[in-house]
Short mmCIF file of C-alpha atoms in Angstrom, two decimals:
data_model
loop_
_atom_site.label_atom_id
_atom_site.label_comp_id
_atom_site.label_asym_id
_atom_site.label_seq_id
_atom_site.Cartn_x
_atom_site.Cartn_y
_atom_site.Cartn_z
CA MET Z 1 106.20 102.90 2.63
CA PHE Z 2 108.50 100.56 1.00
CA ARG Z 3 106.64 97.31 0.73
CA PRO Z 4 109.31 94.21 0.34
CA PRO Z 5 108.91 92.13 -2.77
CA PRO Z 6 106.99 88.79 -2.17
CA MET Z 7 110.63 86.81 -2.57
CA LEU Z 8 112.20 88.93 0.25
CA ARG Z 9 109.21 88.58 2.41
CA HIS Z 10 109.51 84.67 1.89
CA VAL Z 11 113.18 84.98 3.07
CA ARG Z 12 112.55 87.00 5.89
CA GLN Z 13 109.56 84.64 7.03
CA ALA Z 14 111.97 81.52 6.57
CA HIS Z 15 114.71 83.44 8.93
CA SER Z 16 112.24 85.08 11.28
CA SER Z 17 114.41 84.64 14.41
CA ALA Z 18 117.24 86.77 12.85
CA TRP Z 19 114.78 89.51 11.43
CA ARG Z 20 112.61 89.78 14.62
CA LYS Z 21 115.09 89.96 17.24
CA ASN Z 22 115.41 91.49 20.55
CA SER Z 23 116.52 95.33 20.28
CA HIS Z 24 119.57 94.73 22.31
CA LEU Z 25 120.83 91.69 20.36
CA ASP Z 26 123.10 93.33 17.67
CA GLU Z 27 124.66 95.12 20.84
CA ILE Z 28 124.90 91.75 22.77
CA ILE Z 29 126.57 89.87 19.90
CA ARG Z 30 128.73 92.61 18.78
CA VAL Z 31 130.17 93.14 22.33
CA ASP Z 32 130.43 89.50 23.19
CA HIS Z 33 132.42 88.72 19.62
CA ALA Z 34 134.86 91.68 20.90
CA GLY Z 35 135.12 90.28 24.62
CA GLU Z 36 135.67 86.52 22.98
CA LEU Z 37 138.30 87.78 20.59
CA GLY Z 38 139.86 89.45 23.66
CA ALA Z 39 140.06 86.76 25.85
CA ASP Z 40 141.65 84.45 22.89
CA ARG Z 41 144.20 87.05 22.48
CA ILE Z 42 144.85 87.09 26.17
CA TYR Z 43 145.56 83.50 26.56
CA ALA Z 44 147.61 83.62 23.19
CA GLY Z 45 149.78 86.07 24.83
CA GLN Z 46 150.01 84.10 28.16
CA MET Z 47 150.72 80.86 25.93
CA ALA Z 48 153.66 82.80 24.16
CA VAL Z 49 155.44 83.37 27.26
CA LEU Z 50 154.26 80.84 29.64
CA GLY Z 51 153.66 77.67 27.40
CA THR Z 52 156.12 75.55 28.01
CA SER Z 53 155.84 76.09 31.81
CA LYS Z 54 153.99 73.60 34.43
CA GLU Z 55 150.96 76.24 33.93
CA GLY Z 56 151.12 75.63 30.13
CA PRO Z 57 148.65 73.00 30.10
CA LEU Z 58 145.99 74.76 32.40
CA ILE Z 59 146.35 77.91 30.26
CA GLN Z 60 146.25 76.01 27.13
CA HIS Z 61 142.77 74.60 28.68
CA MET Z 62 141.26 77.73 29.22
CA TRP Z 63 142.36 79.16 25.81
CA GLU Z 64 140.56 76.01 24.09
CA GLN Z 65 137.44 76.95 25.49
CA GLU Z 66 137.76 80.65 24.47
CA LYS Z 67 138.76 79.73 21.05
CA LYS Z 68 135.21 77.52 20.92
CA HIS Z 69 133.36 81.02 22.34
CA ARG Z 70 135.02 83.18 19.98
CA GLU Z 71 133.87 80.87 17.24
CA LYS Z 72 130.44 80.47 18.15
CA PHE Z 73 130.15 84.46 18.29
CA GLU Z 74 131.41 84.48 14.66
CA GLU Z 75 128.98 82.13 13.95
CA LEU Z 76 126.29 84.33 15.61
CA ILE Z 77 127.59 87.48 13.73
CA SER Z 78 127.07 86.01 10.46
CA LYS Z 79 123.50 84.31 11.11
CA TYR Z 80 121.96 87.63 12.71
CA ARG Z 81 124.19 89.80 10.48
CA VAL Z 82 125.62 91.94 13.14
CA ARG Z 83 128.49 94.41 12.49
CA PRO Z 84 131.69 93.48 14.52
CA THR Z 85 133.24 96.44 16.34
CA VAL Z 86 135.59 98.62 14.42
CA MET Z 87 137.83 98.02 17.57
CA THR Z 88 138.46 94.46 16.39
CA PRO Z 89 142.37 95.25 15.21
CA LEU Z 90 143.07 97.08 18.49
CA TRP Z 91 141.38 94.61 20.92
CA ASN Z 92 143.45 91.71 19.08
CA ILE Z 93 146.73 93.75 19.94
CA ALA Z 94 146.06 94.77 23.17
CA GLY Z 95 144.58 91.24 24.37
CA PHE Z 96 148.09 89.61 23.27
CA ALA Z 97 149.95 92.55 25.00
CA LEU Z 98 147.88 92.38 28.14
CA GLY Z 99 148.37 88.44 28.18
CA ALA Z 100 152.11 88.40 27.66
CA GLY Z 101 152.86 91.19 29.65
CA THR Z 102 151.13 89.88 32.71
CA ALA Z 103 152.81 86.42 32.16
CA LEU Z 104 156.03 88.15 31.92
CA LEU Z 105 155.44 89.52 35.70
CA GLY Z 106 154.76 85.68 36.29
CA LYS Z 107 152.10 82.88 36.72
CA GLU Z 108 150.65 84.54 39.29
CA ALA Z 109 150.01 87.95 37.76
CA ALA Z 110 148.64 85.88 34.69
CA MET Z 111 146.35 84.34 36.82
CA ALA Z 112 145.34 87.67 38.36
CA CYS Z 113 144.75 88.69 34.92
CA THR Z 114 142.39 85.84 34.35
CA VAL Z 115 140.72 86.61 37.46
CA ALA Z 116 140.28 90.26 36.68
CA VAL Z 117 138.84 89.94 33.22
CA GLU Z 118 136.68 86.91 34.06
CA THR Z 119 135.13 89.01 37.19
CA VAL Z 120 134.05 91.56 34.73
CA ILE Z 121 132.93 88.82 32.19
CA VAL Z 122 130.83 87.16 34.69
CA ASP Z 123 128.95 90.15 35.76
CA HIS Z 124 128.69 91.37 32.02
CA TYR Z 125 126.95 88.00 31.01
CA ASN Z 126 124.82 87.93 34.20
CA ASP Z 127 123.55 91.42 32.95
CA GLN Z 128 123.02 90.40 29.50
CA LEU Z 129 120.99 87.47 30.63
CA ARG Z 130 118.84 89.65 32.83
CA THR Z 131 117.94 91.90 29.82
CA LEU Z 132 117.60 88.92 27.62
CA MET Z 133 114.85 87.45 30.08
CA GLU Z 134 112.86 90.30 29.87
CA ASP Z 135 111.76 89.53 26.05
CA PRO Z 136 108.98 87.11 26.31
CA ASN Z 137 110.31 85.71 22.73
CA VAL Z 138 113.93 85.60 23.86
CA ASP Z 139 116.14 83.66 21.44
CA LYS Z 140 116.76 80.31 23.25
CA GLU Z 141 120.04 79.79 21.36
CA ILE Z 142 121.79 83.06 22.73
CA LEU Z 143 120.20 82.59 26.26
CA GLU Z 144 122.02 78.91 26.22
CA THR Z 145 125.30 80.23 24.70
CA ILE Z 146 125.55 83.33 27.01
CA THR Z 147 124.52 80.87 29.97
CA LYS Z 148 127.10 78.12 29.15
CA PHE Z 149 129.86 80.58 28.54
CA ARG Z 150 129.36 82.48 31.93
CA ASP Z 151 129.59 79.15 33.76
CA GLU Z 152 132.73 78.51 31.87
CA GLU Z 153 134.18 81.94 32.70
CA GLN Z 154 133.55 81.40 36.03
CA GLU Z 155 135.44 78.32 36.09
CA HIS Z 156 138.27 80.48 34.87
CA HIS Z 157 137.88 82.99 37.35
CA ASP Z 158 138.16 80.16 39.96
CA THR Z 159 140.98 78.39 38.31
CA GLY Z 160 142.99 81.54 38.32
CA ILE Z 161 142.09 81.98 42.28
CA ASP Z 162 143.14 78.29 42.80
CA HIS Z 163 146.53 78.93 40.88
CA GLY Z 164 147.87 81.73 42.87
CA ALA Z 165 146.07 84.91 41.39
CA GLU Z 166 145.82 86.62 44.87
CA GLN Z 167 149.92 86.10 45.10
CA ALA Z 168 150.56 88.26 42.20
CA PRO Z 169 152.66 91.51 43.02
CA PHE Z 170 150.53 94.56 43.58
CA TYR Z 171 147.51 91.93 43.02
CA GLN Z 172 144.85 94.65 43.90
CA ALA Z 173 146.31 97.25 41.70
CA LEU Z 174 146.90 95.16 38.89
CA SER Z 175 143.35 93.70 39.23
CA GLU Z 176 141.85 97.45 39.43
CA VAL Z 177 143.44 98.42 36.12
CA ILE Z 178 142.56 95.20 34.32
CA LYS Z 179 139.11 95.50 35.22
CA THR Z 180 138.47 99.23 34.39
CA GLY Z 181 140.27 98.32 30.88
CA CYS Z 182 137.93 95.59 30.31
CA LYS Z 183 134.86 97.89 31.15
CA VAL Z 184 136.09 100.50 28.78
CA ALA Z 185 136.53 98.09 26.33
CA ILE Z 186 133.14 96.63 26.60
CA ALA Z 187 131.40 100.06 26.47
CA ILE Z 188 133.40 100.87 23.08
CA SER Z 189 132.66 97.73 21.44
CA LYS Z 190 128.85 97.92 22.24
CA LYS Z 191 128.40 100.89 20.17
CA ILE Z 192 131.37 101.17 17.49
#
């Protein structure tokens, strides 16, 4: 059996939270990092189309929050030594295309995109919080981060509803397609 040298044991003890982690933590950090990258790119696409419209400041506000979410998960990827998803380049392009594409359909479709994405993400974060809370040694930083971000994603959802999401052409169909895409991206990003 391999026994680490004393120096490595010392380093591991000094960084014990990063070494003795919840078995689900790698998956949680990887998929949340991918999701926040996607959200950042969706808002970038929406801003490219609607940035100078009267909705521009609203979209910019939500985008700024998503940038902070992405930065935090980039920090956690490094801190916990988690491998990011190999799908990052695809999610980067797909997110921008989704944001710009729905914005080209109008502000209501852009808001419908926000509502659909945030519906899935709020449910996803709630599932993660339940999983994390089963661990008696839960990492408080991760728990607080996900709770805060979940609340902000719910705010984005509610903002989308308040700004006409349900008036988008083919709202129900558009919403279901986007939700399905988000669920598929989550499933893939958990593993690869």
